[in-house]
């Protein structure tokens, strides 16, 4: 078999005609003069276990003498009489690509690539600790405050505060009316203008909220000497100012946010209580009681928004990726504040439904990277969390596909073959521990058929750079950049020599490239990247650090 390396849509096909010869689209894609190299061990789809090196065996055959065989640049020992070779090469934890290159005396080159998984496997059904770490600067919280102000001005505040009812409950027995009682329930609330300032400090966030033209609709119910009464009243204030500390902690795996040391100032307070008995007016003391109530209402507006902002996900939810349902579970692990900003650590479990056949995933404990709280928004995702997702998605057959090539926009490939069946021998893997940040897709086997007959079979291996993009709503998404793709024309399970012309191979290789991009993009898109609660992020960049994908951005 022969291997071809593709970068984007540019083919580096050394088996094509020599550079001084004209390109022949009908010429053979496999150079008949080049050595034929096969890796016989390890087999495609091998999980080698917790090893740091692996022995690679195979054969290299040519009409003339084989001058060298290398695997990943390491010279192999070759038996001159049989062409058998073997070599031990280092492997890293995760999915490794093995590139075998054989050369003959005339300088012709034959290649083959396959994948092998190395490293200790961890159970697929585990929690990855501190899998997501986010640093949020003072500028981020300032932007959150501005966003909260806009939310308060436009949201249905009455619905939000409804769980607080009754906001006043005086004289009842275990909530049941008595002969002398008063209750007040909020039925509606409007705010003309809201100015929310949030500033990080030790223990949480300093809140300074100014609400102008506040109107609260109340339903009053009472009894005096066992005679019942009720009335709708409106309480208004030209200005309400609430200050205090939004203390942020973690309780039972959830963020716990409460407003402490609150200071409330009300300006222009007004209420019409005509028709309400004086005894009830005295009980209600609305002029003094409404301050704490409105402060509590302000807290009710802000806490859900901050929960979403701090956790990004905050609860189990299900997303779609490559036709599979992905259960995303995120729970807060640790949070710390100071005057510069905050750092939040989240535990995760990322699983595709239907992954019960998984042998596990390669887990390598990483050190939480140093985070910069002084500017913008920074997010780090452990490659272990991503690899749990990718291993689970692979086990659930999310990378496998059966495609009818006679329908849809498959171009010339659809004229050559009726359908293609794609299966992945090993899970994709992301490694963020070195100097590169790439996803490795190993041994995607594409079987092209006409009717029930196998016409052509190729193995696709690829490495894809990762990029992060910001959506208009401020959310972030992982995607793939230009891939490097290796395509082997296989001769196993094929009737005849599986001969392809240059033109046919280019069609197949282009199709393979599109599938790699689709598979990589679909898998990468399922990686959860919490955003700062609707705060727009721009100038996004991604790099790697101590086994984490680190995303940097500026907030608006």
Coordinates of C-alpha atoms in Angstrom, one line a residue:
X1 CA 0.0 0.0 0.0
X2 CA 1.1 3.6 -0.4
X3 CA 0.7 6.7 1.7
X4 CA 0.0 10.2 0.5
X5 CA 0.3 13.4 2.7
X6 CA -2.3 16.1 2.1
X7 CA -2.1 19.6 3.5
X8 CA -5.3 21.4 2.9
X9 CA -6.0 20.6 -0.8
X10 CA -2.4 20.4 -1.8
X11 CA -1.2 16.9 -2.5
X12 CA 2.4 15.9 -1.6
X13 CA 2.3 12.6 -3.5
X14 CA 5.8 11.4 -4.1
X15 CA 4.5 8.4 -6.0
X16 CA 3.2 10.6 -8.8
X17 CA 5.3 11.1 -11.8
X18 CA 8.7 12.7 -11.3
X19 CA 8.8 16.5 -11.3
X20 CA 10.2 16.7 -14.8
X21 CA 7.3 14.6 -16.3
X22 CA 3.9 15.8 -17.3
X23 CA 1.1 15.1 -14.9
X24 CA -1.1 12.2 -16.2
X25 CA -4.6 12.1 -14.6
X26 CA -5.0 8.5 -15.9
X27 CA -1.6 7.4 -14.6
X28 CA -1.4 5.1 -11.6
X29 CA -1.7 6.7 -8.2
X30 CA 0.6 4.0 -6.8
X31 CA 4.1 4.3 -8.4
X32 CA 4.9 0.8 -9.6
X33 CA 8.6 1.5 -9.2
X34 CA 8.4 2.5 -5.5
X35 CA 8.9 0.1 -2.6
X36 CA 5.8 -1.5 -1.1
X37 CA 5.9 -1.0 2.7
X38 CA 3.5 -2.7 5.1
X39 CA 3.4 -2.4 8.9
X40 CA 2.3 -5.8 10.2
X41 CA 2.6 -5.0 13.9
X42 CA 1.0 -3.2 15.7
X43 CA -2.3 -3.8 14.0
X44 CA -4.6 -0.9 13.2
X45 CA -6.7 -0.1 16.3
X46 CA -4.1 -1.3 18.8
X47 CA -4.4 -0.1 22.4
X48 CA -0.8 -0.8 23.5
X49 CA -1.3 0.0 27.2
X50 CA 0.9 1.9 29.6
X51 CA 4.1 1.9 27.6
X52 CA 6.6 4.6 26.5
X53 CA 7.9 2.7 23.5
X54 CA 6.6 0.2 21.0
X55 CA 8.2 -2.2 18.6
X56 CA 7.1 -1.7 15.0
X57 CA 7.4 -4.6 12.5
X58 CA 6.7 -4.9 8.9
X59 CA 8.0 -5.6 5.4
X60 CA 9.5 -3.4 2.6
X61 CA 9.6 -5.0 -0.8
X62 CA 11.1 -3.6 -4.1
X63 CA 12.4 -4.9 -7.4
X64 CA 15.8 -3.4 -6.4
X65 CA 17.5 -3.2 -3.0
X66 CA 15.8 -1.4 -0.1
X67 CA 18.3 1.1 1.1
X68 CA 16.5 2.3 4.3
X69 CA 13.4 2.0 6.3
X70 CA 12.5 4.5 9.0
X71 CA 9.5 4.8 11.3
X72 CA 8.9 8.3 12.7
X73 CA 12.5 9.1 11.7
X74 CA 14.1 6.2 13.6
X75 CA 16.2 3.8 11.4
X76 CA 14.9 0.2 11.3
X77 CA 16.8 -3.0 11.0
X78 CA 16.0 -4.6 7.7
X79 CA 16.5 -8.2 6.6
X80 CA 18.0 -7.9 3.1
X81 CA 16.7 -11.3 2.0
X82 CA 13.1 -10.9 3.1
X83 CA 12.6 -7.2 3.5
X84 CA 11.3 -7.7 7.0
X85 CA 12.1 -4.8 9.3
X86 CA 11.7 -3.9 13.0
X87 CA 12.4 -0.9 15.1
X88 CA 11.5 0.3 18.6
X89 CA 10.2 3.9 18.7
X90 CA 9.1 6.2 21.6
X91 CA 5.4 6.9 22.0
X92 CA 3.5 9.4 24.1
X93 CA 0.3 8.9 26.0
X94 CA -2.6 9.1 23.6
X95 CA -3.1 8.4 19.9
X96 CA 0.2 8.2 18.1
X97 CA 0.8 8.1 14.3
X98 CA 3.4 5.7 13.0
X99 CA 4.9 6.9 9.7
X100 CA 6.9 4.1 7.9
X101 CA 9.1 5.2 5.0
X102 CA 11.0 2.9 2.7
X103 CA 13.6 4.0 0.1
X104 CA 15.2 2.0 -2.7
X105 CA 18.5 2.4 -4.6
X106 CA 16.8 4.6 -7.2
X107 CA 15.5 7.0 -4.6
X108 CA 11.9 5.9 -4.9
X109 CA 9.9 6.1 -1.7
X110 CA 7.0 4.1 -0.3
X111 CA 5.1 5.1 2.8
X112 CA 2.5 3.9 5.2
X113 CA 0.8 5.5 8.2
X114 CA -1.2 3.9 11.0
X115 CA -2.3 4.8 14.5
X116 CA -1.7 3.2 17.9
X117 CA -3.0 4.3 21.3
X118 CA -0.5 4.3 24.2
X119 CA -1.0 5.2 27.9
X120 CA -2.9 4.0 30.9
X121 CA -6.7 3.9 30.4
X122 CA -9.0 5.5 32.9
X123 CA -12.7 4.5 33.3
X124 CA -14.9 6.5 30.9
X125 CA -17.4 7.1 33.7
X126 CA -15.3 9.4 35.9
X127 CA -15.2 13.0 36.9
X128 CA -12.2 15.0 35.7
X129 CA -11.2 17.3 38.6
X130 CA -10.5 21.0 37.9
X131 CA -11.2 20.3 34.2
X132 CA -12.2 23.9 33.4
X133 CA -10.5 26.9 35.0
X134 CA -11.6 30.4 34.2
X135 CA -10.0 33.7 35.3
X136 CA -12.2 36.7 35.3
X137 CA -10.7 40.2 35.6
X138 CA -12.2 43.3 37.2
X139 CA -13.1 44.5 33.7
X140 CA -15.1 41.3 33.1
X141 CA -17.2 41.9 36.2
X142 CA -17.6 45.5 35.2
X143 CA -19.0 44.3 31.9
X144 CA -21.2 41.8 33.8
X145 CA -22.6 44.6 35.8
X146 CA -23.5 46.6 32.7
X147 CA -25.1 43.5 31.3
X148 CA -27.1 43.0 34.5
X149 CA -28.3 46.6 34.3
X150 CA -29.7 46.0 30.8
X151 CA -31.3 42.8 31.9
X152 CA -33.1 44.4 34.8
X153 CA -34.5 47.2 32.6
X154 CA -36.0 44.7 30.1
X155 CA -36.8 41.5 32.0
X156 CA -40.1 40.4 33.4
X157 CA -39.1 41.2 37.0
X158 CA -42.5 40.2 38.4
X159 CA -41.9 36.6 37.3
X160 CA -38.4 36.6 38.8
X161 CA -39.5 37.8 42.2
X162 CA -42.7 35.7 42.4
X163 CA -40.9 32.9 44.4
X164 CA -40.3 35.5 47.1
X165 CA -44.0 35.8 47.9
X166 CA -45.4 36.6 50.3
X167 CA -42.8 39.3 50.8
X168 CA -44.6 40.4 54.0
X169 CA -46.3 37.9 56.2
X170 CA -47.4 39.3 59.6
X171 CA -49.7 37.8 62.2
X172 CA -50.4 34.5 60.4
X173 CA -50.1 31.1 62.1
X174 CA -47.7 28.9 60.1
X175 CA -48.7 30.9 57.0
X176 CA -52.5 30.5 57.7
X177 CA -54.6 33.7 58.0
X178 CA -55.7 34.7 61.6
X179 CA -58.1 37.2 62.9
X180 CA -55.4 39.9 62.8
X181 CA -52.9 39.5 60.0
X182 CA -51.4 41.2 56.9
X183 CA -49.8 39.7 53.9
X184 CA -48.2 41.4 50.8
X185 CA -47.4 39.7 47.5
X186 CA -45.5 41.3 44.6
X187 CA -47.6 41.0 41.4
X188 CA -45.4 43.1 39.2
X189 CA -42.2 45.2 39.2
X190 CA -40.7 47.7 36.7
X191 CA -37.4 49.6 36.7
X192 CA -36.9 52.6 34.5
X193 CA -33.1 52.7 34.6
X194 CA -30.5 50.4 36.3
X195 CA -26.9 51.1 36.9
X196 CA -25.1 48.0 38.3
X197 CA -21.5 48.1 39.4
X198 CA -19.7 44.9 40.3
X199 CA -16.1 44.9 41.6
X200 CA -14.1 41.9 42.9
X201 CA -12.8 41.8 46.4
X202 CA -11.8 39.2 48.9
X203 CA -14.8 36.9 49.5
X204 CA -16.9 37.9 46.5
X205 CA -18.1 40.9 44.6
X206 CA -18.9 44.4 45.9
X207 CA -22.3 45.4 44.6
X208 CA -23.4 49.0 44.0
X209 CA -26.8 49.0 42.3
X210 CA -28.8 52.1 41.6
X211 CA -32.4 51.6 40.3
X212 CA -34.3 54.7 39.1
X213 CA -38.1 55.0 38.8
X214 CA -38.9 51.8 40.6
X215 CA -42.5 50.6 40.7
X216 CA -43.8 47.6 42.6
X217 CA -47.3 46.3 42.4
X218 CA -48.5 44.6 45.6
X219 CA -51.6 42.5 46.5
X220 CA -52.5 43.2 50.1
X221 CA -54.6 40.9 52.1
X222 CA -55.5 41.4 55.8
X223 CA -58.0 40.7 58.6
X224 CA -59.0 43.0 61.5
X225 CA -61.2 41.4 64.2
X226 CA -61.6 38.5 61.8
X227 CA -63.0 40.7 59.1
X228 CA -61.1 40.1 55.8
X229 CA -60.0 42.7 53.3
X230 CA -57.7 43.0 50.2
X231 CA -56.5 45.7 47.9
X232 CA -54.0 46.2 45.0
X233 CA -51.5 49.0 45.8
X234 CA -48.5 50.4 44.0
X235 CA -45.3 51.3 45.8
X236 CA -42.9 53.6 43.9
X237 CA -39.5 55.2 44.5
X238 CA -37.7 57.7 42.4
X239 CA -34.4 56.0 43.3
X240 CA -33.3 52.8 45.1
X241 CA -29.7 52.3 45.9
X242 CA -28.4 48.9 47.1
X243 CA -24.9 48.3 48.3
X244 CA -23.3 45.2 49.9
X245 CA -21.1 42.2 49.4
X246 CA -22.2 39.4 47.0
X247 CA -20.5 36.6 48.9
X248 CA -19.6 33.7 46.6
X249 CA -18.9 30.2 47.9
X250 CA -19.6 26.6 46.9
X251 CA -22.1 24.4 48.8
X252 CA -22.9 20.8 47.8
X253 CA -21.4 21.2 44.3
X254 CA -23.3 24.4 43.5
X255 CA -22.4 28.1 43.7
X256 CA -23.8 29.8 46.7
X257 CA -24.3 33.5 46.3
X258 CA -25.9 35.8 48.9
X259 CA -26.0 39.5 49.5
X260 CA -24.4 40.4 52.8
X261 CA -24.0 43.7 54.8
X262 CA -26.6 45.3 52.6
X263 CA -27.2 49.0 52.8
X264 CA -30.4 50.4 51.2
X265 CA -31.2 54.0 50.4
X266 CA -34.7 54.9 49.1
X267 CA -35.4 58.3 47.6
X268 CA -38.9 59.6 46.7
X269 CA -40.8 56.7 48.4
X270 CA -44.6 56.9 47.7
X271 CA -47.5 54.6 48.4
X272 CA -51.3 55.1 48.4
X273 CA -52.9 53.1 51.2
X274 CA -56.3 54.7 51.1
X275 CA -58.9 52.3 52.2
X276 CA -56.5 50.1 54.2
X277 CA -57.3 50.0 57.9
X278 CA -54.9 52.0 60.1
X279 CA -54.1 48.9 62.2
X280 CA -52.9 47.1 59.0
X281 CA -50.9 50.2 57.9
X282 CA -49.1 50.2 61.2
X283 CA -48.4 46.5 60.9
X284 CA -47.1 46.8 57.3
X285 CA -44.7 49.7 57.9
X286 CA -44.1 49.7 54.2
X287 CA -41.9 52.8 54.4
X288 CA -39.2 50.8 56.3
X289 CA -39.9 47.3 55.2
X290 CA -39.8 47.9 51.4
X291 CA -36.1 48.7 51.5
X292 CA -34.9 45.2 52.5
X293 CA -37.6 43.7 50.2
X294 CA -36.3 45.6 47.2
X295 CA -32.7 44.8 48.1
X296 CA -33.7 41.1 48.2
X297 CA -35.4 41.5 44.9
X298 CA -32.2 43.0 43.4
X299 CA -30.3 40.0 44.7
X300 CA -32.9 37.7 43.1
X301 CA -32.1 39.4 39.7
X302 CA -28.4 39.2 40.0
X303 CA -27.7 35.8 41.5
X304 CA -29.0 33.7 38.6
X305 CA -27.0 35.9 36.2
X306 CA -23.9 35.5 38.3
X307 CA -24.4 31.8 38.6
X308 CA -24.6 31.5 34.8
X309 CA -21.5 33.7 34.5
X310 CA -19.4 31.9 37.0
X311 CA -20.3 28.4 36.0
X312 CA -20.9 28.9 32.3
X313 CA -22.9 25.7 32.3
X314 CA -23.7 25.0 35.9
X315 CA -25.8 21.9 35.3
X316 CA -26.1 18.8 33.3
X317 CA -27.3 19.5 29.8
X318 CA -27.3 17.7 26.5
X319 CA -25.9 18.9 23.2
X320 CA -25.6 17.3 19.8
X321 CA -22.3 16.4 18.1
X322 CA -21.9 14.2 15.1
X323 CA -25.4 12.8 15.4
X324 CA -24.9 11.8 19.1
X325 CA -26.3 13.2 22.3
X326 CA -23.5 14.5 24.6
X327 CA -24.3 14.8 28.3
X328 CA -22.3 17.7 29.7
X329 CA -22.0 17.8 33.5
X330 CA -20.1 20.6 35.2
X331 CA -19.9 21.3 38.9
X332 CA -18.0 24.0 40.7
X333 CA -14.9 22.8 42.5
X334 CA -13.2 25.9 43.8
X335 CA -13.5 29.7 43.6
X336 CA -11.4 32.5 44.9
X337 CA -11.7 36.3 44.8
X338 CA -9.4 39.2 45.4
X339 CA -9.3 42.9 44.2
X340 CA -7.8 41.9 40.8
X341 CA -10.4 39.3 39.8
X342 CA -11.6 35.7 40.4
X343 CA -10.5 32.2 39.5
X344 CA -13.1 29.5 39.1
X345 CA -12.3 25.8 38.9
X346 CA -15.0 23.4 37.6
X347 CA -15.1 19.6 37.6
X348 CA -16.6 17.9 34.5
X349 CA -17.9 14.7 33.1
X350 CA -18.4 14.7 29.3
X351 CA -20.1 11.6 27.9
X352 CA -21.8 10.6 24.7
X353 CA -24.9 8.5 25.2
X354 CA -24.3 4.9 24.1
X355 CA -20.6 4.7 25.0
X356 CA -21.0 1.5 27.1
X357 CA -18.5 -0.4 24.9
X358 CA -15.7 2.1 25.7
X359 CA -12.4 0.5 27.0
X360 CA -11.7 3.9 28.7
X361 CA -9.7 6.9 27.8
X362 CA -6.1 7.9 28.3
X363 CA -6.0 10.1 31.4
X364 CA -2.8 12.1 32.3
X365 CA -3.2 14.2 35.4
X366 CA -2.2 17.8 34.7
X367 CA -1.3 20.8 36.7
X368 CA -3.8 23.7 36.7
X369 CA -2.0 26.5 34.7
X370 CA -1.2 29.9 36.1
X371 CA -4.1 32.1 35.2
X372 CA -3.9 35.9 34.6
X373 CA -6.7 37.7 36.4
X374 CA -5.5 41.2 35.5
X375 CA -6.9 41.5 32.0
X376 CA -9.7 40.2 29.9
X377 CA -11.1 36.7 30.2
X378 CA -9.0 33.6 30.3
X379 CA -10.2 30.0 30.1
X380 CA -8.3 26.7 30.4
X381 CA -9.8 23.3 29.5
X382 CA -7.9 20.2 30.5
X383 CA -7.0 17.9 27.6
X384 CA -8.2 15.0 29.9
X385 CA -11.7 16.4 29.8
X386 CA -11.6 16.7 26.1
X387 CA -10.2 13.2 25.7
X388 CA -12.9 11.8 27.8
X389 CA -15.4 13.4 25.5
X390 CA -13.6 12.2 22.3
X391 CA -13.1 8.6 23.7
X392 CA -16.8 8.5 24.6
X393 CA -17.9 9.9 21.3
X394 CA -15.7 7.3 19.5
X395 CA -17.1 4.4 21.6
X396 CA -20.6 5.6 20.8
X397 CA -19.7 5.3 17.0
X398 CA -20.0 9.0 16.6
X399 CA -17.2 9.0 14.1
X400 CA -18.6 6.2 12.0
X401 CA -20.8 6.9 9.0
X402 CA -22.5 5.3 6.1
X403 CA -23.0 7.8 3.2
X404 CA -25.0 7.4 0.1
X405 CA -22.8 9.0 -2.6
X406 CA -25.5 8.9 -5.3
X407 CA -27.4 11.7 -3.5
X408 CA -26.2 15.0 -2.2
X409 CA -23.3 17.1 -3.3
X410 CA -20.5 14.6 -3.6
X411 CA -19.4 15.5 -7.1
X412 CA -17.3 13.1 -9.1
X413 CA -16.9 10.7 -6.2
X414 CA -20.6 9.9 -6.5
X415 CA -20.0 8.9 -10.1
X416 CA -17.3 6.5 -9.2
X417 CA -19.0 4.8 -6.2
X418 CA -22.4 4.2 -4.8
X419 CA -21.6 4.6 -1.1
X420 CA -18.9 4.8 1.5
X421 CA -18.7 3.3 4.9
X422 CA -16.4 5.0 7.4
X423 CA -15.3 3.5 10.7
X424 CA -12.7 4.8 13.2
X425 CA -10.3 2.2 14.6
X426 CA -9.1 4.4 17.5
X427 CA -10.4 7.5 19.3
X428 CA -9.3 11.0 18.4
X429 CA -6.9 12.5 20.9
X430 CA -5.9 16.1 21.9
X431 CA -2.5 16.7 23.5
X432 CA -1.9 20.1 25.2
X433 CA 1.3 19.1 27.1
X434 CA 3.9 19.9 24.4
X435 CA 4.7 22.8 22.2
X436 CA 1.8 22.2 19.8
X437 CA -1.9 22.0 20.2
X438 CA -3.3 19.4 17.8
X439 CA -6.1 16.8 17.5
X440 CA -5.0 13.5 16.1
X441 CA -7.5 11.4 14.1
X442 CA -6.2 7.9 13.7
X443 CA -7.2 5.2 11.2
X444 CA -10.4 6.3 9.7
X445 CA -11.1 3.4 7.4
X446 CA -13.2 4.5 4.3
X447 CA -14.7 1.6 2.3
X448 CA -16.1 2.6 -1.0
X449 CA -18.7 0.3 -2.5
X450 CA -20.6 -0.3 -5.7
X451 CA -23.6 -2.3 -4.7
X452 CA -22.4 -4.9 -2.2
X453 CA -18.9 -5.1 -3.8
X454 CA -16.0 -3.3 -2.1
X455 CA -14.4 -1.2 -4.8
X456 CA -11.7 0.7 -2.9
X457 CA -10.6 1.0 0.7
X458 CA -8.4 3.7 2.2
X459 CA -7.0 4.5 5.6
X460 CA -7.1 8.1 6.7
X461 CA -4.9 9.6 9.4
X462 CA -4.7 13.2 10.2
X463 CA -3.5 15.9 12.6
X464 CA -5.6 19.1 12.9
X465 CA -4.7 22.4 14.5
X466 CA -7.3 23.8 16.8
X467 CA -8.7 27.3 16.8
X468 CA -11.3 29.1 18.9
X469 CA -13.9 31.5 17.5
X470 CA -16.2 33.9 19.4
X471 CA -19.9 33.9 18.4
X472 CA -21.9 37.1 18.2
X473 CA -23.5 36.3 21.6
X474 CA -20.1 36.1 23.3
X475 CA -20.0 32.3 23.5
X476 CA -16.9 30.5 22.4
X477 CA -16.5 27.5 20.1
X478 CA -13.5 25.2 19.3
X479 CA -13.0 24.4 15.7
X480 CA -10.3 23.0 13.5
X481 CA -7.8 24.7 11.2
X482 CA -6.0 23.3 8.2
X483 CA -5.3 19.6 8.7
X484 CA -2.4 17.5 7.6
X485 CA -3.9 14.3 6.2
X486 CA -2.2 11.0 5.3
X487 CA -4.2 8.6 3.0
X488 CA -3.1 4.9 2.5
X489 CA -4.6 2.9 -0.4
X490 CA -5.3 -0.5 1.2
X491 CA -5.0 -3.9 -0.4
X492 CA -6.6 -5.9 2.4
X493 CA -10.2 -7.0 1.8
X494 CA -10.0 -5.8 -1.8
X495 CA -10.5 -7.9 -5.0
X496 CA -7.5 -7.3 -7.2
X497 CA -4.8 -4.7 -6.7
X498 CA -7.0 -1.7 -5.8
X499 CA -5.5 0.2 -8.6
X500 CA -6.4 3.9 -8.7
X501 CA -5.5 6.6 -11.2
X502 CA -4.1 9.9 -10.1
X503 CA -7.5 11.6 -10.8
X504 CA -9.4 9.0 -8.9
X505 CA -7.1 9.2 -5.9
X506 CA -7.4 13.0 -5.9
X507 CA -11.1 12.7 -5.7
X508 CA -10.9 10.2 -2.9
X509 CA -8.3 12.2 -1.1
X510 CA -10.4 15.4 -1.4
X511 CA -13.4 13.5 0.0
X512 CA -11.2 12.2 2.8
X513 CA -10.1 15.7 3.6
X514 CA -13.7 16.9 3.9
X515 CA -14.6 14.0 6.2
X516 CA -11.6 14.7 8.4
X517 CA -12.6 18.4 8.7
X518 CA -16.3 17.4 9.4
X519 CA -15.3 14.8 12.0
X520 CA -12.7 17.1 13.6
X521 CA -15.0 20.1 13.6
X522 CA -18.0 18.1 15.0
X523 CA -15.9 16.6 17.8
X524 CA -14.2 19.9 18.7
X525 CA -17.4 21.7 18.6
X526 CA -18.7 19.6 21.5
X527 CA -16.0 20.8 23.8
X528 CA -17.7 23.0 26.3
X529 CA -16.2 26.5 26.6
X530 CA -18.1 28.5 29.2
X531 CA -18.4 32.2 28.4
X532 CA -18.6 35.1 30.8
X533 CA -22.4 35.2 31.1
X534 CA -23.2 36.9 27.9
X535 CA -20.2 39.2 28.0
X536 CA -18.9 39.6 24.5
X537 CA -15.3 38.2 24.0
X538 CA -13.1 39.4 21.2
X539 CA -9.5 39.0 20.0
X540 CA -9.7 35.3 21.0
X541 CA -6.5 33.2 20.9
X542 CA -5.7 29.6 22.0
X543 CA -2.5 28.0 23.1
X544 CA -1.5 25.1 25.4
X545 CA 0.0 25.1 28.9
X546 CA 0.6 22.2 31.3
X547 CA -1.9 19.9 29.6
X548 CA -4.6 22.6 29.2
X549 CA -6.1 24.3 26.2
X550 CA -5.8 28.0 27.3
X551 CA -8.1 30.5 25.7
X552 CA -7.5 34.3 26.0
X553 CA -9.8 37.1 25.0
X554 CA -10.7 40.7 25.7
X555 CA -14.1 41.6 27.1
X556 CA -16.4 44.3 25.8

